[in-house]
Coordinates of C-alpha atoms and ligand atoms in Angstrom, one line a residue:
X959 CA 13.4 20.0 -4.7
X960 CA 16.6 18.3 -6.1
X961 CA 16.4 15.0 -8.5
X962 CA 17.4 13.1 -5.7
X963 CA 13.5 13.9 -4.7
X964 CA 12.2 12.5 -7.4
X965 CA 9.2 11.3 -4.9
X966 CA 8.1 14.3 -3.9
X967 CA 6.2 15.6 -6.8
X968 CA 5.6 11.8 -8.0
X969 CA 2.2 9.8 -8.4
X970 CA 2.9 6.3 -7.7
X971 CA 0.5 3.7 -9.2
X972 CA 0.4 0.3 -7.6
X973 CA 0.0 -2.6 -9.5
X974 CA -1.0 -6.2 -7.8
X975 CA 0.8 -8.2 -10.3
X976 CA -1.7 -11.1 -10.4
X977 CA -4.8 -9.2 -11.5
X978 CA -3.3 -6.4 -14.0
X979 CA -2.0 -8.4 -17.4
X980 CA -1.9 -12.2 -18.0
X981 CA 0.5 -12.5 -21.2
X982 CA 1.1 -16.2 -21.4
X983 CA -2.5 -17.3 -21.1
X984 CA -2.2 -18.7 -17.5
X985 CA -5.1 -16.4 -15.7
X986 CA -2.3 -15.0 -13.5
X987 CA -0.5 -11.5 -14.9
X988 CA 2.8 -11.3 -15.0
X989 CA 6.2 -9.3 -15.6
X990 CA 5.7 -9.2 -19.4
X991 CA 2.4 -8.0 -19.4
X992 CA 3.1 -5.4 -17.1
X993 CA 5.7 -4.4 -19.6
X994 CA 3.3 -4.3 -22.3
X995 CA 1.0 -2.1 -20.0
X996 CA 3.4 1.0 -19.7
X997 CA 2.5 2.5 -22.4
X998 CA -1.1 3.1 -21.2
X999 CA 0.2 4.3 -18.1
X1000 CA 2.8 6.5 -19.3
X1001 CA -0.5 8.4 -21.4
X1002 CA -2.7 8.0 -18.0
X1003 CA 0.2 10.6 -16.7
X1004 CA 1.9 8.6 -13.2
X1005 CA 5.5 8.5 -12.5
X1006 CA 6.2 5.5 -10.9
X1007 CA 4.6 1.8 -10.0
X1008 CA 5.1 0.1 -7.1
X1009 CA 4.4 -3.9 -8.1
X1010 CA 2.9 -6.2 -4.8
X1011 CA 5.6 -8.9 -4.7
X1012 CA 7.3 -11.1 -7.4
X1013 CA 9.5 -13.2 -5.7
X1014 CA 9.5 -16.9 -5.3
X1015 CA 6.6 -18.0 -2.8
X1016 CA 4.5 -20.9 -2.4
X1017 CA 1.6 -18.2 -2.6
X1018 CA 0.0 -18.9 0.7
X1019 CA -0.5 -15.1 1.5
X1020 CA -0.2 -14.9 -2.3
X1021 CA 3.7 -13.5 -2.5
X1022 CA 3.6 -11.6 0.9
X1023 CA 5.5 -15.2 1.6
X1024 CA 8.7 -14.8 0.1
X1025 CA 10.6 -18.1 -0.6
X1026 CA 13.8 -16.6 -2.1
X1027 CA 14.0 -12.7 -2.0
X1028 CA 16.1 -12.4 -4.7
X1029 CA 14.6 -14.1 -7.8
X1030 CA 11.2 -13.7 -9.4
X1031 CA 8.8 -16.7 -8.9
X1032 CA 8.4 -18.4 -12.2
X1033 CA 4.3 -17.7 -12.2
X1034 CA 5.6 -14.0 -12.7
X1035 CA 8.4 -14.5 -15.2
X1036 CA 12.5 -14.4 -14.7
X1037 CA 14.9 -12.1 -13.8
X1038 CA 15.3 -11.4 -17.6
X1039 CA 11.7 -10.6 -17.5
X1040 CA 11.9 -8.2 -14.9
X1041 CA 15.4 -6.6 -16.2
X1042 CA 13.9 -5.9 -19.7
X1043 CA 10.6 -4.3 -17.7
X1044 CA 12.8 -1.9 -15.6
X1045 CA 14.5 -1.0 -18.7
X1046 CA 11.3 -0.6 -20.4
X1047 CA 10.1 1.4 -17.6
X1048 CA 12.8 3.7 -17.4
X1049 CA 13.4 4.3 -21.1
X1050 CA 9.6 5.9 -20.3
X1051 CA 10.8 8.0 -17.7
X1052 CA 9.0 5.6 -15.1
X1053 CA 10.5 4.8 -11.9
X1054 CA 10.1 1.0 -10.4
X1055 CA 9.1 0.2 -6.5
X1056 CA 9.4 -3.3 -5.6
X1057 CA 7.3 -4.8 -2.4
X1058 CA 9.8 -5.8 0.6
X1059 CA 8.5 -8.1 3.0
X1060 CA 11.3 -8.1 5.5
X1061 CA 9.4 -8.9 8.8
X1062 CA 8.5 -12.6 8.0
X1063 CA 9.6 -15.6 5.2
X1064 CA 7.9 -17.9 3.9
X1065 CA 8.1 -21.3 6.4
X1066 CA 9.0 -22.8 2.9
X1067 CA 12.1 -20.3 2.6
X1068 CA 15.8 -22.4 3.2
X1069 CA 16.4 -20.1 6.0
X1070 CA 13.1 -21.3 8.2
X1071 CA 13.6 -24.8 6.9
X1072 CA 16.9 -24.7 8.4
X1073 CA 15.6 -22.9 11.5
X1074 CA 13.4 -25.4 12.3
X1075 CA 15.6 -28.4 11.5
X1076 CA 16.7 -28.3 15.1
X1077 CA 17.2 -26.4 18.0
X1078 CA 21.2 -26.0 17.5
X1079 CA 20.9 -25.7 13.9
X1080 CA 22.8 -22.3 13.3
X1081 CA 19.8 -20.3 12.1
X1082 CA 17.6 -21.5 14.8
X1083 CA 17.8 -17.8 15.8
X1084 CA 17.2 -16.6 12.8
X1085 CA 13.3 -16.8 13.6
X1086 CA 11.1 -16.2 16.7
X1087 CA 11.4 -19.7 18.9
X1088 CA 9.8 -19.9 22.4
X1089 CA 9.3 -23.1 24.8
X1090 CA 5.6 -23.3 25.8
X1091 CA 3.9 -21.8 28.9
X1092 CA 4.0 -24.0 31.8
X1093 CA 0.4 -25.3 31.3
X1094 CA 1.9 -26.4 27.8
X1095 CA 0.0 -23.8 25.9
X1096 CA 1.3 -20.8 23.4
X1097 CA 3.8 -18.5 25.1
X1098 CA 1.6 -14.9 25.1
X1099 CA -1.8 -14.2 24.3
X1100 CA -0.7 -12.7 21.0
X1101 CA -2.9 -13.1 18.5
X1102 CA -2.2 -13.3 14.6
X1103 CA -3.7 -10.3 12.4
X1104 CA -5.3 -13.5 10.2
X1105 CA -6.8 -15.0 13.2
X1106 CA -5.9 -17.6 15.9
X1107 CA -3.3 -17.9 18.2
X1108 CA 0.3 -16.4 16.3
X1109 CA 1.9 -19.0 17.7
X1110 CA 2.4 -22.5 16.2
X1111 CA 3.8 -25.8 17.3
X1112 CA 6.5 -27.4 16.5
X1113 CA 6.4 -31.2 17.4
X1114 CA 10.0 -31.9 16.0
X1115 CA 11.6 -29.5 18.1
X1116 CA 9.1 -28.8 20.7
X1117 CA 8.9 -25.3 20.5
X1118 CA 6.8 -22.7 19.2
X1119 CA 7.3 -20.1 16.6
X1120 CA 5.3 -17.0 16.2
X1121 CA 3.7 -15.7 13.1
X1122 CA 2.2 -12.2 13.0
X1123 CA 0.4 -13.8 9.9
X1124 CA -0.4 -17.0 8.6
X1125 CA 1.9 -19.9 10.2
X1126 CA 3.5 -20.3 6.5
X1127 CA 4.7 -16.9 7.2
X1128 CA 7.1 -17.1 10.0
X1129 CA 8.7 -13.7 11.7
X1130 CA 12.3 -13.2 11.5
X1131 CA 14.3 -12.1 14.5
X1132 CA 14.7 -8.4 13.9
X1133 CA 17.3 -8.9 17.1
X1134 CA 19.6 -11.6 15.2
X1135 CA 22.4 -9.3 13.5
X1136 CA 22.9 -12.1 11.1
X1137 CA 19.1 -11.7 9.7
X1138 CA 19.7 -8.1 9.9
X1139 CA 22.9 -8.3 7.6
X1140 CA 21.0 -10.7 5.2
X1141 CA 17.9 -8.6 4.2
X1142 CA 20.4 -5.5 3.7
X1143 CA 22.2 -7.8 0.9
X1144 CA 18.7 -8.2 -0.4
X1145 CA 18.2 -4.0 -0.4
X1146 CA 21.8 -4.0 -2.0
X1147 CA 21.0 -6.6 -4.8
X1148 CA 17.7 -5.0 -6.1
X1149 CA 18.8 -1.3 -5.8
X1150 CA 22.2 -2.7 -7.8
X1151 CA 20.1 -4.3 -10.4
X1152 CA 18.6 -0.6 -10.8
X1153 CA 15.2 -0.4 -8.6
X1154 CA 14.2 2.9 -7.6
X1155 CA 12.6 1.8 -4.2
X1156 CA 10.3 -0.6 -1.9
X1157 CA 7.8 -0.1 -0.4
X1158 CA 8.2 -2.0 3.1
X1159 CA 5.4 -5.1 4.3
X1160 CA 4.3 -4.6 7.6
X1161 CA 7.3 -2.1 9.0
X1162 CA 5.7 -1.4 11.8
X1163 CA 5.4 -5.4 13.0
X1164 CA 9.6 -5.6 12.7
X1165 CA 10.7 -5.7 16.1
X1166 CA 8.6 -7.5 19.1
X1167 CA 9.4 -6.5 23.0
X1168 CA 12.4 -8.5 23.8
X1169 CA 10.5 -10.4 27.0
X1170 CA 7.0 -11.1 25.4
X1171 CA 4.8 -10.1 27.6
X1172 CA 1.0 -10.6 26.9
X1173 CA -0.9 -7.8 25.0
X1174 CA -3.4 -6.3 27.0
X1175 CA -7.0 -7.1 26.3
X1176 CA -9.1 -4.8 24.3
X1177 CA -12.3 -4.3 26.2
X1178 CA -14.4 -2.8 23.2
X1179 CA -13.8 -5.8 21.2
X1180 CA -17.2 -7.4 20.2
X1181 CA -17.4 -10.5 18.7
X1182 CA -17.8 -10.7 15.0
X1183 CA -14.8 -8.2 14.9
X1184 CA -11.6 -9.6 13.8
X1185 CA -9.8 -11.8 16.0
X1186 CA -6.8 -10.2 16.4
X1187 CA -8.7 -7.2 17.5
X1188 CA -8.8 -8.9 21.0
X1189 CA -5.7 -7.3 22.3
X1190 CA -4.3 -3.9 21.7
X1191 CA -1.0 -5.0 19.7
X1192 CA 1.0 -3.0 22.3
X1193 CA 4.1 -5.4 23.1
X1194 CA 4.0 -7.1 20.0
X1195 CA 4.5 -4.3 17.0
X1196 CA 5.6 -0.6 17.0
X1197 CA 8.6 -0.9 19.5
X1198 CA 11.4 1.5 19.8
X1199 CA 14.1 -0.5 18.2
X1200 CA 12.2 -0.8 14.8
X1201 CA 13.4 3.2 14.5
X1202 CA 17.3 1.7 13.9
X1203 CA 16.0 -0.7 11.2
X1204 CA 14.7 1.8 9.2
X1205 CA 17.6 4.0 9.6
X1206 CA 19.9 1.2 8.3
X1207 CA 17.6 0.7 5.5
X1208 CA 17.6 4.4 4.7
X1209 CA 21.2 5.0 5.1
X1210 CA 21.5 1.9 2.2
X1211 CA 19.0 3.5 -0.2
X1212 CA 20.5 7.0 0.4
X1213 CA 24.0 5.5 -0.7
X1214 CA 22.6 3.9 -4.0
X1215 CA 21.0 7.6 -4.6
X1216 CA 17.7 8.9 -5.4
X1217 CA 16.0 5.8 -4.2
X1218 CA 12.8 5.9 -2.0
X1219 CA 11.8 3.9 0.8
X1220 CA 8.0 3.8 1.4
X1221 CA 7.0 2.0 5.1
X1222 CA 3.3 0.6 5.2
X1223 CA 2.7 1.4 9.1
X1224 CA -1.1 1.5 10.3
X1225 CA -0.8 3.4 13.8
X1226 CA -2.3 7.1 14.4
X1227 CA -0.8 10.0 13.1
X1228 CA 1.1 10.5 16.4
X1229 CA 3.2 7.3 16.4
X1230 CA 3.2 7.2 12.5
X1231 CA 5.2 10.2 12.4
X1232 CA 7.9 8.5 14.5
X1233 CA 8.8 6.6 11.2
X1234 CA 10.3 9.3 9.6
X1235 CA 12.8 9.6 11.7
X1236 CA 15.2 12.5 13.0
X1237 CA 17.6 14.2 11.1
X1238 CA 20.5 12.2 12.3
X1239 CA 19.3 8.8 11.7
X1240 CA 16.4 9.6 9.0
X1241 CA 13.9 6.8 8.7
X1242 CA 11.9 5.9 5.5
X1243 CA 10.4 8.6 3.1
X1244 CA 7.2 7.7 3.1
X1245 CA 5.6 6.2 6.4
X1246 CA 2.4 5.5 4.1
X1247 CA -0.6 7.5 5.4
X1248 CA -4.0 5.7 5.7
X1249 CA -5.9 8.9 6.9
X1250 CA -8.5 8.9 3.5
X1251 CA -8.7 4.9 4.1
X1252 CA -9.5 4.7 7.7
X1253 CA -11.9 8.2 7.5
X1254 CA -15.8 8.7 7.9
X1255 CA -16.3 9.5 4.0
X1256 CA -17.8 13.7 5.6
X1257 CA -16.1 17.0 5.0
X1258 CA -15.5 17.9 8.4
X1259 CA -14.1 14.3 9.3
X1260 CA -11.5 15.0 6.5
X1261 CA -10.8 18.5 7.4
X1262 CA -10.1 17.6 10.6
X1263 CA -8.0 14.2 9.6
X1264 CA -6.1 16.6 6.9
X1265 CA -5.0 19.3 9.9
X1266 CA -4.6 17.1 12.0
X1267 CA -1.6 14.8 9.5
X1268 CA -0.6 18.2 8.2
X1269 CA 0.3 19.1 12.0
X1270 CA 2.0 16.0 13.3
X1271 CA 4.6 16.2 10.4
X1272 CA 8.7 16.6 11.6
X1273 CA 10.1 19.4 10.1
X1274 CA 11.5 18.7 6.4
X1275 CA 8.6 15.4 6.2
X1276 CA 6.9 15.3 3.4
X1277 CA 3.6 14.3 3.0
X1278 CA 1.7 11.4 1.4
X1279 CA -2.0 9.9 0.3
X1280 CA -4.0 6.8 0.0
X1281 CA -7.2 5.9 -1.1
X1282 CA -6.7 2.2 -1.8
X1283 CA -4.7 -0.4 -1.7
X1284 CA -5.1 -4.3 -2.3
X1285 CA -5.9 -5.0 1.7
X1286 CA -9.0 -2.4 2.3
X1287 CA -12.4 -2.1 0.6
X1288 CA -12.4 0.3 -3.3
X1289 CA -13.0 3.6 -2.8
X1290 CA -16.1 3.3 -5.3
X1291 CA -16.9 0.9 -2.9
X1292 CA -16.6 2.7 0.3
X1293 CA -18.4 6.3 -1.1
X1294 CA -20.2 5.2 -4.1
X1295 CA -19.3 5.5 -7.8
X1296 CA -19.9 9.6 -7.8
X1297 CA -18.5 10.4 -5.1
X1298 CA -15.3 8.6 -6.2
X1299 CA -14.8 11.3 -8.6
X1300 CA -14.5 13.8 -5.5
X1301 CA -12.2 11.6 -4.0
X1302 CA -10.0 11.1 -6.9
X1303 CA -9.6 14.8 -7.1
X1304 CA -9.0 15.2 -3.4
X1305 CA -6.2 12.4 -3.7
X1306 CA -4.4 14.2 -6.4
X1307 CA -4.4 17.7 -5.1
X1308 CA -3.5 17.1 -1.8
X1309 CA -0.3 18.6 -0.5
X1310 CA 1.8 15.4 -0.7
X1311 CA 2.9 12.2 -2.6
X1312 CA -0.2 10.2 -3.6
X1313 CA -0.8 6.4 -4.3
X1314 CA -2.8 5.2 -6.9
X1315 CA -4.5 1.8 -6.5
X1316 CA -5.0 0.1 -9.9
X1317 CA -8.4 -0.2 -11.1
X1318 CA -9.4 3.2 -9.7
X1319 CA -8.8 5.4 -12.5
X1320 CA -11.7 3.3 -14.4
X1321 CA -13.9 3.3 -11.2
X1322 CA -14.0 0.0 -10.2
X1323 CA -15.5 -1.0 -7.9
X1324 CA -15.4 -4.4 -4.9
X1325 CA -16.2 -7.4 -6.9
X1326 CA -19.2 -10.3 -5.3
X1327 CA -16.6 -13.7 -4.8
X1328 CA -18.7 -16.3 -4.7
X1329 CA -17.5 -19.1 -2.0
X1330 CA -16.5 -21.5 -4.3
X1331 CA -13.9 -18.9 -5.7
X1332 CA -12.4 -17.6 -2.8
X1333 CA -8.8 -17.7 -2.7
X1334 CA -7.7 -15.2 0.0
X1335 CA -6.5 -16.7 2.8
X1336 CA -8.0 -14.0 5.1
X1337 CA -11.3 -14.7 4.0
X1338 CA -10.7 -18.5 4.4
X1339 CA -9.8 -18.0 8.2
X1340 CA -12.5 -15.8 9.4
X1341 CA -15.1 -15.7 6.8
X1342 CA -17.7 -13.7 6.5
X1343 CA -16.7 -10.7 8.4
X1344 CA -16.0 -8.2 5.6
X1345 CA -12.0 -8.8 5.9
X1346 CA -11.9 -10.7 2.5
X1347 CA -9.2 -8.9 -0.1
X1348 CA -10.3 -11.0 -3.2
X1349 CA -12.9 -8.7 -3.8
X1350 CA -10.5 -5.3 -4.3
X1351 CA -8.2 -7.9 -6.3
X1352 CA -9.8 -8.8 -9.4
X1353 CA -8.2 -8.4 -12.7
X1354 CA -8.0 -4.7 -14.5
X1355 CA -10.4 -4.2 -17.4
X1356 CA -8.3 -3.0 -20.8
X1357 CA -11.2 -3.5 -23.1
X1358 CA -14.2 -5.3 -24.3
X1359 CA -12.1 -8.2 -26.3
X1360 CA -12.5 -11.7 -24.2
X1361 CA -11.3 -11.7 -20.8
X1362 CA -11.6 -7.6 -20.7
X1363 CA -8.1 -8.0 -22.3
X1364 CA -6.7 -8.6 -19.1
X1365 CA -5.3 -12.3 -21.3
X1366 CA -6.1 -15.0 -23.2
X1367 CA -7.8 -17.5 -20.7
X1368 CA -10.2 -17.4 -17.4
X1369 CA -8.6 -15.0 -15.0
X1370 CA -7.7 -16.6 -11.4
X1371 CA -10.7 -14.0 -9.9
X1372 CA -14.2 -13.4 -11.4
X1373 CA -14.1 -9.7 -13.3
X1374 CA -16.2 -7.0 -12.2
X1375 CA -19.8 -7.7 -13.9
X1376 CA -19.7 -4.4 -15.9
X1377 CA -16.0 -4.8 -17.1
X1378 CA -17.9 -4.2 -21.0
X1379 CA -18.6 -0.9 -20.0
X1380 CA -15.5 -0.1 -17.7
X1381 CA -12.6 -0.1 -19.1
X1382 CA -9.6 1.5 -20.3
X1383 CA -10.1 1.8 -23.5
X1384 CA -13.9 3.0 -23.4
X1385 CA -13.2 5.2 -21.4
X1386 CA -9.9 6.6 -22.8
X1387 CA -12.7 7.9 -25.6
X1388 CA -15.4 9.3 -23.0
X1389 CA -14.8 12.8 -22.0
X1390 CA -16.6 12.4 -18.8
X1391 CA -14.8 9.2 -17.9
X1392 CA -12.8 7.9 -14.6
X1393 CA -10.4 7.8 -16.6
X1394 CA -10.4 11.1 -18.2
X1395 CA -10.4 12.4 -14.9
X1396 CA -7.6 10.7 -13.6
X1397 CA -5.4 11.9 -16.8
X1398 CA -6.2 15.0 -16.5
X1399 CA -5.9 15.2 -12.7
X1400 CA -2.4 14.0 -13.0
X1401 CA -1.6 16.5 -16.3
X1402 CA -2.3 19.3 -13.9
X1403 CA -0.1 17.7 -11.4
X1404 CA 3.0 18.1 -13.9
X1405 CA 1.7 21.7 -14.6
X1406 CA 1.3 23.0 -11.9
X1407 CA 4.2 23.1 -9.3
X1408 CA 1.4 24.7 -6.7
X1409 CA 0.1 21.2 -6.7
X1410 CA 2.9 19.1 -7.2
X1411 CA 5.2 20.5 -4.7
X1412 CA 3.2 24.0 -2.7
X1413 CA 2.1 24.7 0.5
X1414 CA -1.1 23.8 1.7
X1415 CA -3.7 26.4 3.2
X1416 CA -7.1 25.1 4.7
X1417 CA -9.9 27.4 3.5
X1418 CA -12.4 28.2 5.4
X1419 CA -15.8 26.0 4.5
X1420 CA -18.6 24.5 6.8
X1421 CA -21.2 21.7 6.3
X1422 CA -20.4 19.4 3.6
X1423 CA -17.7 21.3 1.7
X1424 CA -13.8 20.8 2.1
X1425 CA -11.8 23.7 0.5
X1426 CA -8.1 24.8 0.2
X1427 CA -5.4 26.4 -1.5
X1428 CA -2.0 25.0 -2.8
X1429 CA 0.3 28.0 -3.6
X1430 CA 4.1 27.6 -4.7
X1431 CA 5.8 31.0 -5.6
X1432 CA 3.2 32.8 -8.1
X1433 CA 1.4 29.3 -8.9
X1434 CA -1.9 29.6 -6.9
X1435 CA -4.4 26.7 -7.0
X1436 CA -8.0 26.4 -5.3
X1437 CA -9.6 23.1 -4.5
X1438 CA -13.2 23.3 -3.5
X1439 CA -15.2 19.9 -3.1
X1440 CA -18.8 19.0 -2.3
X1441 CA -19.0 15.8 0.0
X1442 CA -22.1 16.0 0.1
X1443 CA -25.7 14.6 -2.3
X1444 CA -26.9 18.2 -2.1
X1445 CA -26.3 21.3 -3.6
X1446 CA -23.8 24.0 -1.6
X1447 CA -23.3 27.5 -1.9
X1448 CA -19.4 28.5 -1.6
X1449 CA -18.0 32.0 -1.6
X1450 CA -14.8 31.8 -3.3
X1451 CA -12.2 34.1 -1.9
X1452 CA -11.2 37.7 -3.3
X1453 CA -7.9 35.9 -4.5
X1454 CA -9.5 33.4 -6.2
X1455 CA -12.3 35.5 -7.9
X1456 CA -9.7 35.4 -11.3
X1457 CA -9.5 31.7 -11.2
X1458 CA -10.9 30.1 -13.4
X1459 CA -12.1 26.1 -13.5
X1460 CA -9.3 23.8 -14.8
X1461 CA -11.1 20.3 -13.3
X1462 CA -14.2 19.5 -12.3
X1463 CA -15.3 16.3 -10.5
X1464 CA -18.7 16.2 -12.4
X1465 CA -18.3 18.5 -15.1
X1466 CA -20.5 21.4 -13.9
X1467 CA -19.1 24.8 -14.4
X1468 CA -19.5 26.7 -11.2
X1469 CA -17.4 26.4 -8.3
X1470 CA -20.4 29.2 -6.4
X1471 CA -23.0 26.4 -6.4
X1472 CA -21.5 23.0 -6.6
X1473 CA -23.8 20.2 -7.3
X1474 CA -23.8 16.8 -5.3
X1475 CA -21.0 15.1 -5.5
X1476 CA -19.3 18.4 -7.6
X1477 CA -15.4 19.3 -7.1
X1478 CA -13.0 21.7 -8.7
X1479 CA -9.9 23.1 -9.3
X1480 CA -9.4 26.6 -9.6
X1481 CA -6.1 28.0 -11.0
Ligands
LIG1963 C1 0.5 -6.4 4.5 C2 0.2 -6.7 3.1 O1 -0.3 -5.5 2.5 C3 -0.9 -7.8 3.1 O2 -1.4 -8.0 1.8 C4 -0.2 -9.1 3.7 O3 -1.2 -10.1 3.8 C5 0.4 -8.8 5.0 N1 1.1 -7.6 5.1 C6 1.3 -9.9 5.4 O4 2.5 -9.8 4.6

C-alpha cells in the first residue's frame, strides 16, 4: 500500500453537518463546531470525515440542493470557516471528504434559473427539457425516488423538466459538455483548496437513456411501497455512459494526488462493481457498498452477502462497508441495541474500507418525530411509510450539559430521549460502553495490518455464527460472531488455538461458547 492509498486502511466517519455541533446557538451545527469536535474524534481513533453537504442551498432536500457549489452556505459558516477546519483537521492527521452532488442543482442555482428563463437561453441545455406527450401529459412514466411524477411543468416555457428528486432539484444534462466541463472546475477548486475527496450524490442517477423511453413497470410493487418503486429504474439511472463520468472525475483526483473518490450507487453487487472501472479508464475508489444495510440481520444471509461482494470484485478493487448512513434506518435500530455491538465489530474487521455513521459509536438509536416536527421532505411527500430520514438525523449527544452539548439553544430535531445516559462523554468513562468499543475496534485497526489491509478467509461456521480470518504476512486475526439470542458452541481452528481475545462484543471471555449477541477478535 503506498501513501497515495491512504483509503485503504482508513475508517471514514461521516458527519451530517446539521445534527453534530451547533456553535453559534442557532440549533443547526456548523463548520466551527465541527472543528471543535476533532479532538474527540481524533481519541475515538478514525482517519477521515466525510461532511453531508455545506454549500449554499435553499435547504429543500436540506443541502443535497446545491445553490452555488463552490462556497459554504452561511447556516454552516464561510470559506474561512471551512479553511481553518481542514487545517485543523489535517494538523490531526485527519483527512476531509466533502459531499458532491453533481447529478442535479438546486432550481434556485443561477445555472437553472437561466435554464429556464427561456427556451434559447444558452443554458437551456444545461438541464433535462422535454415538450409534453401528445395527450399533454409528462414525457415517460418516470417516477421521482421522492414520489410523484419526476417531471414538472413549466408554464413560462411550456416544457417539462425532470427531477430524479424533489422538483427544486432539477437534473443536469450529463450529455451537455459544457455542464460536464463546469462540475470538473468545481472538483478542481475543492481539491486546490486542499480536500482529500468526495463522496459522490447519486452517481449512479448521472446519465439517463438518451431517447427516454418509459421504465418498465414493476409487477411486485404493492401499494403502501414507495412510489417510485412502480417501475424498475431501468432507462432512467445506471446507463453505460455514466462509466466516462467517473473516469474523468478519477483522472482529475488522481492528478491532484492521493485523493479518493467515493460513488454512493445502490444497484446489486453485479452492476455495482461496474463502477470501479477497468484499468484503463479507472472509475471511483469506492463504489459505496450497501450489502450490511440492505441484509436480513442472520449469519448465513451475511455469509452469503460477504462471498458473494468478496467475489464480484475486479482485480486490484478494494473493498468497502456500511452500516449506516443518514438515508436508511440506525443499525441499533434495525438489530437492537446488543446486537449493535456485533455489528460494530463486524464493520470494523471486515476486509475493506469501513464507514462510520455518526451517532453509532454511542449506540444511538432512530429517534420518534412527532408530526408537528417533521422536516424531511421525504417524509412530507409520502408519509407514513417508514421512508422518513429525520429520525436517523437527530443531533449527536456530547454530554449531559443542556442540549446534550450538541449547542446552546433547542436543536432543529428532538434528541434521542436517553441522550443523559448516551453520550460521549459517559461513555468515554464506561468500560463496557459503545463507545469504548468503537475506540478500541479502531485501535486494533491501526495495530493490526491483518485487519487494516489482509486477506480475507471465510471460516467455516453454521447456524447463527459468522466466522473468518484476516491474515497479512505473519499478522493473523480471527473474527468469530454470534448473530444469534442463544448461546453457540464454536471450535476454533488448530491455528487459532494460541490466539488469544483482543475484543469482545459483550465482554465475555470465551470465543468456545459465545453468549447471545457475543463477538470476538482473536489475534
Ligand atoms: C442521496 C442522498 O444521500 C440523499 O440524502 C438525498 O436526498 C438524495 N441523494 C438526493 O440528493
Amino acid at each position: 500500500m503506498t501513501q497515495a492509498e491512504w483509503w485503504k486502511s482508513a475508517v471514514i466517519y461521516q458527519i451530517y453537518p446539521r445534527s453534530f455541533q451547533d456553535s453559534n446557538g442557532d440549533g443547526i451545527g456548523d463548520l466551527k463546531g465541527i472543528e471543535r469536535r476533532l479532538d474527540d474524534l481524533k481519541s475515538l481513533g478514525v482517519d477521515a470525515i466525510w461532511i453531508s453537504p455545506i454549500f449554499p442551498s435553499p435547504m429543500a432536500d436540506f443541502g443535497y440542493d446545491v445553490a452555488n457549489y463552490c462556497n459554504v452556505d452561511p447556516r454552516f459558516g464561510t470559506l474561512d470557516d471551512f479553511d481553518s477546519l481542514l487545517r485543523s483537521a489535517h494538523d490531526r492527521g485527519l483527512k476531509l471528504l466533502l459531499d458532491l452532488v453533481p447529478n442535479h442543482s438546486s432550481s434556485e442555482h443561477p445555472w437553472f434559473t437561466e435554464s429556464r428563463s427561456s427556451r434559447d437561453n444558452p443554458k437551456r441545455d444545461w438541464y433535462i427539457w422535454r415538450d409534453p406527450a401528445p395527450d399533454g401529459g409528462p414525457p415517460n412514466n418516470w417516477i421521482s425516488d421522492f414520489g410523484g411524477s419526476a417531471w414538472e411543468w413549466d408554464e413560462a416555457t411550456g416544457q417539462y423538466y425532470y427531477h430524479a428528486f424533489l422538483k427544486e432539484q432539477p437534473d443536469l444534462n450529463w450529455r451537455n459538455p459544457e455542464v460536464r466541463a463546469a462540475m470538473m472546475d468545481v472538483l478542481h477548486f475543492w481539491f486546490a483548496r486542499g480536500v482529500d475527496g468526495f463522496r459522490i450524490d447519486v452517481l449512479w442517477h448521472m446519465v439517463k437513456h438518451a431517447d427516454f423511453p418509459d421504465n418498465p413497470a414493476n409487477p411486485a410493487w404493492r401499494p403502501g411501497q414507495p412510489d417510485y418503486t412502480r417501475v424498475h429504474q431501468h432507462h432512467s439511472t445506471d446507463q453505460p455512459e455514466v462509466h466516462e463520468i467517473a473516469a474523468e472525475m478519477r483522472a482529475i483526483a488522481d492528478a491532484h494526488g492521493a485523493r479518493v473518490l467515493i460513488g454512493e450507487i445502490y444497484l446489486p453487487v453485479r452492476q455495482l462493481v461496474h463502477y470501479y472501472g477497468s484499468e484503463d479508464a479507472p472509475g471511483v475508489h469506492l463504489p459505496f457498498n450497501f450489502q450490511l444495510i440492505g441484509a436480513e440481520w442472520n449469519a448465513r444471509q451475511l455469509a452469503e452477502r460477504i462471498a458473494a461482494y468478496e467475489a464480484a470484485l475486479p482485480p486490484g478493487g478494494w473493498p468497502n462497508w456500511v452500516l449506516g448512513n443518514h438515508d436508511r434506518p440506525r443499525i441499533a435500530t434495525r438489530v437492537g441495541p446488543e446486537q449493535a455491538r456485533v455489528a460494530m465489530l463486524l464493520l470494523l474487521t471486515l476486509r475493506g474500507t469501513p464507514t462510520l455513521y455518526y451517532g453509532d459509536e454511542i449506540g444511538m438509536a432512530d429517534v420518534h418525530i412527532p408530526p408537528h416536527r417533521v422536516q424531511d421532505p421525504r417524509e412530507l411527500n409520502e408519509p407514513g411509510i417508514g421512508m422518513g430520514r429525520d429520525p436517523v438525523r437527530t443531533p449527536m449527544a456530547w454530554d449531559a450539559s443542556a442540549h446534550a452539548g450538541f449547542g446552546p439553544a433547542d436543536p432543529w430535531l428532538p434528541l434521542h430521549p436517553d441522550w443523559a445516559a448516551r453520550n460521549v462523554a459517559a461513555q468515554r468513562e464506561d468500560s463496557r460502553s459503545m463507545w469504548r468499543l468503537t475506540q478500541k475496534l479502531l485501535a486494533l485497526r491501526h495495530a493490526h495490518p491483518a485487519l487494516a489491509i489482509g486477506d480475507y478467509r471465510a471460516v467455516d461456521a453454521t447456524g447463527d455464527l459468522l466466522a473468518y480470518e484476516r491474515r497479512h504476512g505473519d499478522d493473523r486475526v480471527l473474527v468469530v460472531l454470534n448473530l444469534g439470542a442463544t448461546p453457540q458452541g464454536f471450535s476454533i481452528p488448530e491455528w487459532a488455538e494460541a490466539l488469544s481475545v483482543i475484543a469482545s462484543a459483550q465482554g465475555g471471555s470465551d470465543p468456545a461458547i459465545l453468549g447471545p449477541d457475543e463477538g470476538y477478535v482473536l489475534g
